[in-house]
Short mmCIF file of C-alpha atoms in Angstrom, two decimals:
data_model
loop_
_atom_site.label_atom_id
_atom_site.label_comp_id
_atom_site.label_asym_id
_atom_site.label_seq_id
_atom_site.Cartn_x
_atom_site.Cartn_y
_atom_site.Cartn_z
CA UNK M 1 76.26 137.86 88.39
CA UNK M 2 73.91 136.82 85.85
CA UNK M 3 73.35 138.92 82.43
CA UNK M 4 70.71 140.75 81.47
CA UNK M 5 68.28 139.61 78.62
CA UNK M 6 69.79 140.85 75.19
CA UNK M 7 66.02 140.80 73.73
CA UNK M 8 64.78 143.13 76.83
CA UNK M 9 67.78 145.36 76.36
CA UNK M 10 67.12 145.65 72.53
CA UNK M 11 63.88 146.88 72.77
CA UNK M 12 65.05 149.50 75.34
CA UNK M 13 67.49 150.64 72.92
CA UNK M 14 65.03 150.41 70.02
CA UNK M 15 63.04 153.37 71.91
CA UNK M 16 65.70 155.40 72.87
CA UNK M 17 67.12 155.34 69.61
CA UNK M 18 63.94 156.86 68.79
CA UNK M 19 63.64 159.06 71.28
CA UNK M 20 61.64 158.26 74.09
CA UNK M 21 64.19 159.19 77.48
CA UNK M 22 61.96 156.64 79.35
CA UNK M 23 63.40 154.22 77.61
CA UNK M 24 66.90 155.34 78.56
CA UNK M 25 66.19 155.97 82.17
CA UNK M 26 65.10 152.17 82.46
CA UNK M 27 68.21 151.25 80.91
CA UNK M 28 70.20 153.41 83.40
CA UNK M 29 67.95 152.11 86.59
CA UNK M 30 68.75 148.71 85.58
CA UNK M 31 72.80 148.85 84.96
CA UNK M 32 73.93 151.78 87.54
CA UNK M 33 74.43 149.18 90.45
CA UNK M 34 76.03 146.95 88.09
CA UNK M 35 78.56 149.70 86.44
CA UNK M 36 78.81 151.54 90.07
CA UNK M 37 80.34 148.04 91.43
CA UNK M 38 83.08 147.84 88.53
CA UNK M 39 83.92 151.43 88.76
CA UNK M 40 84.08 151.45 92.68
CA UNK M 41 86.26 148.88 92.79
CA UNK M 42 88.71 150.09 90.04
CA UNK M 43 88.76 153.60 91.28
CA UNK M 44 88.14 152.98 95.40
CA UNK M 45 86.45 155.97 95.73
CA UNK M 46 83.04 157.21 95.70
CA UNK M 47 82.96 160.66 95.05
CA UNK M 48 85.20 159.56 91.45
CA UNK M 49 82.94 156.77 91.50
CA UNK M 50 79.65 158.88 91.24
CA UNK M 51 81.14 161.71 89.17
CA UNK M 52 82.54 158.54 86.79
CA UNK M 53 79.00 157.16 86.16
CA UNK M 54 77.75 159.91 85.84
CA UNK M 55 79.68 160.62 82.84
CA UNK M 56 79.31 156.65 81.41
CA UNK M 57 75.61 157.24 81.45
CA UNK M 58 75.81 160.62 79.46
CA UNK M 59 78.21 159.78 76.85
CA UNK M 60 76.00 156.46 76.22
CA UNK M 61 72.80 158.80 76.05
CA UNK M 62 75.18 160.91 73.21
CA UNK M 63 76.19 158.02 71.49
CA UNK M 64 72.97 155.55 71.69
CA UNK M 65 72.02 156.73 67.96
CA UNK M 66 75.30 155.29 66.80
CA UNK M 67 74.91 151.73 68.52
CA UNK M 68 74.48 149.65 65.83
CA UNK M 69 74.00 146.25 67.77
CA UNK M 70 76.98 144.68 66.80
CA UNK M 71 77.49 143.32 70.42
CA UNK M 72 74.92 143.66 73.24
CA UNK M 73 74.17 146.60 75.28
CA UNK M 74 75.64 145.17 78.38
CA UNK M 75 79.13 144.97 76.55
CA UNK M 76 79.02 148.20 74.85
CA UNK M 77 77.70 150.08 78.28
CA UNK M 78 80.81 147.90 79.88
CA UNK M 79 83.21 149.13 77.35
CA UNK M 80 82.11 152.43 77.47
CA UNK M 81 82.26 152.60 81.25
CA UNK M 82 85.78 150.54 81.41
CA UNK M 83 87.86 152.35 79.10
CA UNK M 84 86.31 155.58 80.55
CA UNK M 85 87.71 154.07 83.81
CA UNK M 86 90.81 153.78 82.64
CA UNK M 87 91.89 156.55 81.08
CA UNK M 88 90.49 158.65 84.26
CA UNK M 89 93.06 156.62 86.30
CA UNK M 90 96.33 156.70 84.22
CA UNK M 91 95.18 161.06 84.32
CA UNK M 92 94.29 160.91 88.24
CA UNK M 93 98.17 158.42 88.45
CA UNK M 94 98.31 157.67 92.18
CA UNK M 95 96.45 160.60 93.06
CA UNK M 96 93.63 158.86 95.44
CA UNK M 97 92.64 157.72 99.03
CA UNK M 98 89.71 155.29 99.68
CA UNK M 99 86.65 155.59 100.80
CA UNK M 100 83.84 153.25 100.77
CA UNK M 101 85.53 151.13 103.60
CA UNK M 102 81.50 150.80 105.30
CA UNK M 103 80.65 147.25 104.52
CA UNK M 104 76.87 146.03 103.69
CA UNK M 105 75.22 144.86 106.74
CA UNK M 106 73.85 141.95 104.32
CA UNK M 107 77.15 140.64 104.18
CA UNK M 108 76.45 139.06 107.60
CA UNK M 109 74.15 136.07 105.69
CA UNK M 110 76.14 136.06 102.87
CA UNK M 111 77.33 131.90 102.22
CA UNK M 112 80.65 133.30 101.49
CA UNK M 113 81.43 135.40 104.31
CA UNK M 114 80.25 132.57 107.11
CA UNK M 115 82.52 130.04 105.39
CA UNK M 116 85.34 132.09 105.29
CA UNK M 117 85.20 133.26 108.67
CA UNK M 118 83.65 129.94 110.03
CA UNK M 119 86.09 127.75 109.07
CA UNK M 120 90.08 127.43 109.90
CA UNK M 121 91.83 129.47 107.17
CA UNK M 122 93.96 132.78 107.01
CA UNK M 123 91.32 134.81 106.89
CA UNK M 124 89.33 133.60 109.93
CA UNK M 125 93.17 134.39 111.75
CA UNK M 126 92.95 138.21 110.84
CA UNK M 127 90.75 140.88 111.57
CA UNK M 128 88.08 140.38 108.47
CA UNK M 129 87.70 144.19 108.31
CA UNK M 130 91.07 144.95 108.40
CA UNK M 131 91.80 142.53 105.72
CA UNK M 132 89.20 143.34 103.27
CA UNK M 133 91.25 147.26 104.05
CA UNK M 134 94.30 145.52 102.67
CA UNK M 135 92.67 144.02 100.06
CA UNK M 136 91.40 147.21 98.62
CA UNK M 137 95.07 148.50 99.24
CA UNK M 138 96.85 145.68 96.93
CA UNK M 139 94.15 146.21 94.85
CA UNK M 140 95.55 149.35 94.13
CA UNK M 141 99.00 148.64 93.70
CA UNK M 142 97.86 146.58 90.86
CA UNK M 143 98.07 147.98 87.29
CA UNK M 144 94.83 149.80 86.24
CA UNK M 145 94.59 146.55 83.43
CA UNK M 146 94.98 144.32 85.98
CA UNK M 147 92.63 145.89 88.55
CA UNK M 148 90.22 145.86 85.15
CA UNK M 149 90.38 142.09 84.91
CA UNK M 150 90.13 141.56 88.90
CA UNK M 151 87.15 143.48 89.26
CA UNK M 152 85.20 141.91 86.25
CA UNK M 153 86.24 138.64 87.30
CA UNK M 154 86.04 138.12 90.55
CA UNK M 155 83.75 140.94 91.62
CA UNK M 156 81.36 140.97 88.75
CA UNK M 157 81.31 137.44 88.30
CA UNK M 158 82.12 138.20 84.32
CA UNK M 159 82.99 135.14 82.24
CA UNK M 160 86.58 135.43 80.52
CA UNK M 161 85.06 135.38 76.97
CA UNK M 162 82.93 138.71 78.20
CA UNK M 163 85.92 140.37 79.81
CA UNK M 164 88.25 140.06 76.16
CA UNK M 165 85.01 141.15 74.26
CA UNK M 166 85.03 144.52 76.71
CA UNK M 167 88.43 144.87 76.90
CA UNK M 168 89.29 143.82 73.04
CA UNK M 169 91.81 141.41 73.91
CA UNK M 170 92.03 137.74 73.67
CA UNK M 171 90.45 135.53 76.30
CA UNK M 172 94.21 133.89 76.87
CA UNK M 173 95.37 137.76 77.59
CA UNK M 174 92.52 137.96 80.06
CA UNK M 175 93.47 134.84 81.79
CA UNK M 176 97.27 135.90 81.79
CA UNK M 177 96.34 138.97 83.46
CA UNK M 178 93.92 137.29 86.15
CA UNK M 179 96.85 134.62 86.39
CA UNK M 180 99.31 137.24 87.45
CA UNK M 181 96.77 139.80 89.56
CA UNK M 182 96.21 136.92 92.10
CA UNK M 183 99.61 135.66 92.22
CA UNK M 184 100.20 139.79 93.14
CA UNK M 185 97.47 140.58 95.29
CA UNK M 186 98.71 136.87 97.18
CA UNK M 187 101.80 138.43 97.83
CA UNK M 188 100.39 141.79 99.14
CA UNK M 189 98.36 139.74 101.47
CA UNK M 190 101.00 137.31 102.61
CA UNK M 191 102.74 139.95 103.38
CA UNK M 192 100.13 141.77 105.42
CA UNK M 193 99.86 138.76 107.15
CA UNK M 194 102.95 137.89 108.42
CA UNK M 195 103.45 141.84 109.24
CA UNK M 196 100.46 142.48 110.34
CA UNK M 197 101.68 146.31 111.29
CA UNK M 198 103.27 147.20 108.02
CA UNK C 1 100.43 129.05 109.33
CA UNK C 2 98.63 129.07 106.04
CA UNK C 3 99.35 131.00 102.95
CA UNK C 4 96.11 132.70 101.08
CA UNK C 5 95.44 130.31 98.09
CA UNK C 6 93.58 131.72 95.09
CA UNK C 7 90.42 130.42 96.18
CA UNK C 8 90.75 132.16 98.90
CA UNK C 9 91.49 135.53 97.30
CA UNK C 10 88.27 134.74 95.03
CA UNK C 11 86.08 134.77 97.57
CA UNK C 12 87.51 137.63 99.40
CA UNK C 13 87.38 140.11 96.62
CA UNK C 14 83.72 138.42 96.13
CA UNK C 15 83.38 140.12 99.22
CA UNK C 16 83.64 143.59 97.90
CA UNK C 17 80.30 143.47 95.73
CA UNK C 18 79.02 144.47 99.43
CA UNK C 19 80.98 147.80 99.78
CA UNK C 20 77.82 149.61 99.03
CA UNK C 21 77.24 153.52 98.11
CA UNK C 22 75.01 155.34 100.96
CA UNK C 23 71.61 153.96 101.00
CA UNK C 24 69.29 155.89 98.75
CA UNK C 25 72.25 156.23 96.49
CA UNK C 26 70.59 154.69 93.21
CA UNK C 27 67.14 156.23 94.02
CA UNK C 28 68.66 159.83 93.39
CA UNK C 29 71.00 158.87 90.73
CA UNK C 30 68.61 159.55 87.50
CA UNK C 31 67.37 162.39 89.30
CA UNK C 32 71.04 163.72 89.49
CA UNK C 33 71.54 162.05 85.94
CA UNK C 34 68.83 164.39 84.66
CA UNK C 35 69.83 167.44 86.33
CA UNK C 36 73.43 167.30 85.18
CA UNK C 37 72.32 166.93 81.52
CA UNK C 38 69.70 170.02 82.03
CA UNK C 39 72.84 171.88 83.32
CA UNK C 40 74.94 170.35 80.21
CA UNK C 41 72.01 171.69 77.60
CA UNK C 42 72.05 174.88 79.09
CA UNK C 43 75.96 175.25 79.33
CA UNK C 44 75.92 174.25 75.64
CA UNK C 45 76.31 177.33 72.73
CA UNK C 46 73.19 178.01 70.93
CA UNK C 47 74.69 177.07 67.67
CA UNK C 48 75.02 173.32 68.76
CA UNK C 49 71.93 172.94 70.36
CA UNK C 50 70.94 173.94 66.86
CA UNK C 51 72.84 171.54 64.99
CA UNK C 52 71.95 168.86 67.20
CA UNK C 53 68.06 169.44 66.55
CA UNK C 54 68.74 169.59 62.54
CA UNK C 55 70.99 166.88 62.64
CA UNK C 56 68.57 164.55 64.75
CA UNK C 57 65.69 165.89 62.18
CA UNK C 58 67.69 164.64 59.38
CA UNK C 59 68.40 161.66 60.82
CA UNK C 60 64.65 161.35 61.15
CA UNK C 61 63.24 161.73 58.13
CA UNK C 62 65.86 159.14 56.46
CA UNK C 63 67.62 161.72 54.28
CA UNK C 64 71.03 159.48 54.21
CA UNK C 65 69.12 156.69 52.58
CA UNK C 66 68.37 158.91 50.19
CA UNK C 67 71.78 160.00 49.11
CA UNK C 68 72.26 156.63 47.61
CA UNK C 69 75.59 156.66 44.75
CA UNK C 70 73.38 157.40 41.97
CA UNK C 71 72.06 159.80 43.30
CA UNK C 72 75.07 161.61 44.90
CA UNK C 73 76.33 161.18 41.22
CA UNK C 74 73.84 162.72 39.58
CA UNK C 75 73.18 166.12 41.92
CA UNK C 76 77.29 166.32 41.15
CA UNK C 77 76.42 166.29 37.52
CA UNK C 78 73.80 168.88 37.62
CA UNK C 79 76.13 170.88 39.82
CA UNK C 80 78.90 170.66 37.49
CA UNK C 81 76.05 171.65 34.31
CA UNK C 82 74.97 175.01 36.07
CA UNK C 83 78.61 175.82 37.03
CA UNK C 84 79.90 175.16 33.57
CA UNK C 85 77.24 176.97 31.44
CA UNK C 86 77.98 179.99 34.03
CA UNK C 87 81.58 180.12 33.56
CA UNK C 88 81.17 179.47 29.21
CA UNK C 89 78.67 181.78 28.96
CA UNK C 90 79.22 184.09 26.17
CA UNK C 91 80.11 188.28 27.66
CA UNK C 92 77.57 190.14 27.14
CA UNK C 93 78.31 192.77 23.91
CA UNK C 94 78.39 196.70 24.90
CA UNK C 95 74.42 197.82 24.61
CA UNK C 96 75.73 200.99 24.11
CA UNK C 97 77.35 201.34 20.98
CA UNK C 98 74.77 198.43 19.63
CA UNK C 99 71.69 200.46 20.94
CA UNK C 100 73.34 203.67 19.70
CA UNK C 101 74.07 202.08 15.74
CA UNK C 102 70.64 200.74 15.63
CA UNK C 103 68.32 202.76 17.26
CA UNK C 104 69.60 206.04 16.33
CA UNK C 105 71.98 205.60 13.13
CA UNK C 106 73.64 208.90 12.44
CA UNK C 107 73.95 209.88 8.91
CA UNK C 108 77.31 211.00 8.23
CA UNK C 109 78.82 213.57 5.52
CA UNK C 110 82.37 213.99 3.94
CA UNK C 111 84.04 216.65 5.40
CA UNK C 112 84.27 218.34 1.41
CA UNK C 113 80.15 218.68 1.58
CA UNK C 114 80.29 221.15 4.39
CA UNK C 115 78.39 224.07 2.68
CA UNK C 116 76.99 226.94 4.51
CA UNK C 117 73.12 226.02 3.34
CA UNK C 118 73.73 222.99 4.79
CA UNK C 119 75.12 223.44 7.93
CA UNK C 120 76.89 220.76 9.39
CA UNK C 121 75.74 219.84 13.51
CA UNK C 122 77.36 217.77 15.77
CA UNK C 123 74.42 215.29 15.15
CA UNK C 124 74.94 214.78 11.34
CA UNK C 125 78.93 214.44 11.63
CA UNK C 126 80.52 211.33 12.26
CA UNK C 127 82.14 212.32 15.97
CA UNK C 128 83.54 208.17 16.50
CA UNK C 129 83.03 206.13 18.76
CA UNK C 130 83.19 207.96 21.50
CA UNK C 131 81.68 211.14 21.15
CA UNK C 132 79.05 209.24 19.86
CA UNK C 133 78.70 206.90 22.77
CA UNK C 134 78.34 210.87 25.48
CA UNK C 135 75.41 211.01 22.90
CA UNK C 136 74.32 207.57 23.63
CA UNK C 137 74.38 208.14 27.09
CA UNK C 138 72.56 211.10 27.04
CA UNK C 139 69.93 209.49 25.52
CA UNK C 140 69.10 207.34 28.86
CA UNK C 141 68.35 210.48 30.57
CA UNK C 142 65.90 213.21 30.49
CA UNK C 143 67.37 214.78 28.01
CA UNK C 144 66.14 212.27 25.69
CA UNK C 145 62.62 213.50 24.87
CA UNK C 146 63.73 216.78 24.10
CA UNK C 147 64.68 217.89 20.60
CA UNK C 148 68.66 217.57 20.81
CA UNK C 149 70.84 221.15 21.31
CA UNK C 150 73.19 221.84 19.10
CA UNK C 151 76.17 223.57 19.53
CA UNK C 152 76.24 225.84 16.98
CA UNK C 153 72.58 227.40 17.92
CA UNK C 154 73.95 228.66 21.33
CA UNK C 155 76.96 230.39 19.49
CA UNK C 156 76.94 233.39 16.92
CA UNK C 157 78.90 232.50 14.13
CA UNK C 158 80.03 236.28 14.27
CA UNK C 159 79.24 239.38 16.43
CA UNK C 160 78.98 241.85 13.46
CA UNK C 161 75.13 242.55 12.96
CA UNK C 162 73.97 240.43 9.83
CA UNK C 163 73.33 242.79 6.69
CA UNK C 164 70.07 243.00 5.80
CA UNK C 165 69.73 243.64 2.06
#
């Protein structure tokens, strides 16, 4: 996923720094399907989801005054909705059930999808549904960190040196943790495989 | 039968960027976005909405550039000047007994030239300091323009008719 221009960004901020809400509501048309993908997919659900960027968006409209530029908006928007994130799921614990299982009809053309269910691998042997239902599943056994690091990574497409700015660890912390989410969420779906039941 | 290899898992979780909300989602979202902070501004005390708006002006019109160190070091200073010279500030005497001495000095008599030609009132003895300040006091009311009342006028120095020679 490719970042948004800094220099565009800046000026948005410029004008809601000075008060002109236009200039925030472009800001919030432009990264809501961006932040609603990371939060989905470390919370699962969409009602959490909503309520969640909901509340990203309105502490960033209270705190906009007090960005000072030091990193770009993306990050600090990304920070803000990330450690939000987080400390709504170690309160919420295991408290949850998905939702969100509909999949995008566009996923149909997507290069992705038609190789992995075109050619002979494990996926193409399972139900694709029904696996991308387990997937969410051992997502959710994962740490909340972990999930973090997943969903910037592989979902968002984030480069590592992004992920430790937003996160405020090292880049070697961020790979450790990516290292060890897919070695877990391998596992989870070995398993599913071979017990397809369970 | 082939394990999942982390390519694999990459491009399955890529997978999930298509879990979409319900269509129309992000249309409605600023309109929700707005509504929720209308209902947050209302919800809010009076006293912060306030705040907020003073705060915000201040921030407008640049009033922390202003309180540079200098600055902040001299409005201590004058502080400190108008606190001091209110706290060293000489009392104030008693106006009384100065107003009394100056503006209405009472001559007074030795008690051994007490004659009866020369009858002695209240307001040519030396009473002291504090019958003298009653006086002084009196002399802030309405009393003052009239001719002072003395004692002795109200009370016969003897109820035997006077002899007329």
């Amino acid at each position: 996923m490719d970042k948004p221009r800094t220099d565009e960004d800046q000026a948005l901020v410029a004008r809601a720094q000075a008060g002109d809400a236009a200039a925030f509501d472009d800001l919030v048309v432009k990264y809501s399907p961006r932040l609603y993908g990371l939060i989905y997919n470390m919370t699962s659900n969409h009602e959490d989801t909503n309520d969640m960027l909901q509340d990203v968006f309105a502490k960033a409209y209270r705190a906009i005054k007090g960005f000072r530029g030091k990193s770009s908006f993306y990050t600090w928007i990304h920070t803000i909705a990330v450690n939000m994130t987080l400390n709504f799921l170690k309160k919420r614990g295991r408290r949850y059930h998905l939702s969100l299982d509909d999949v995008d009809a566009s996923i149909q053309n997507d290069k992705e999808f038609i190789e992995l269910t075109s050619t002979s691998s494990p996926v193409r042997e399972a139900d694709l549904s029904e696996l991308q239902r387990r997937l969410n599943e051992s997502m959710m056994k994962l740490s909340e960190e972990h999930r973090a690091v997943v969903a910037m990574f592989h979902i968002q497409g984030m480069p590592h040196a992004e992920i430790s700015k937003i996160l405020g660890v090292s880049e070697g912390t961020v790979r450790s943790r990516l290292f060890y989410a897919n070695r877990q969420l391998q596992n989870y779906l070995d398993e599913f495989r071979k017990n397809p039941v369970g | 039968m082939d394990n999942f290899d982390d390519d694999e898992i990459g491009k399955l979780l890529r997978l999930k960027k298509f879990e979409q909300p319900p269509p129309g989602y992000f249309e409605n979202f600023l309109h929700e976005f707005h509504r929720r902070q209308r209902n947050e501004l209302l919800r809010e005390p009076l006293w912060s909405v306030m705040w907020q708006r003073l705060s915000e002006s201040f921030f407008r019109l640049s009033i922390p550039s202003l309180t540079s160190y200098p600055a902040a070091v001299a409005a201590v200073l004058v502080c400190a000047a108008v606190v001091s010279l209110k706290i060293y500030q000489a009392p104030q005497p008693d106006g009384y007994a100065v107003n009394i001495e100056t503006a209405a000095p009472v001559a007074t008599l030795p008690v051994d030239d007490f004659t009866l030609s020369s009858p002695v009132t209240l307001a040519t003895r030396s009473l002291g300091p504090d019958l003298s300040r009653q006086i002084d006091e009196s002399a802030y009311t309405h009393r003052a323009q009239t001719p002072p009342r003395y004692v002795l006028d109200r009370l016969p120095v003897s109820y035997e008719p006077s002899f007329n020679f």
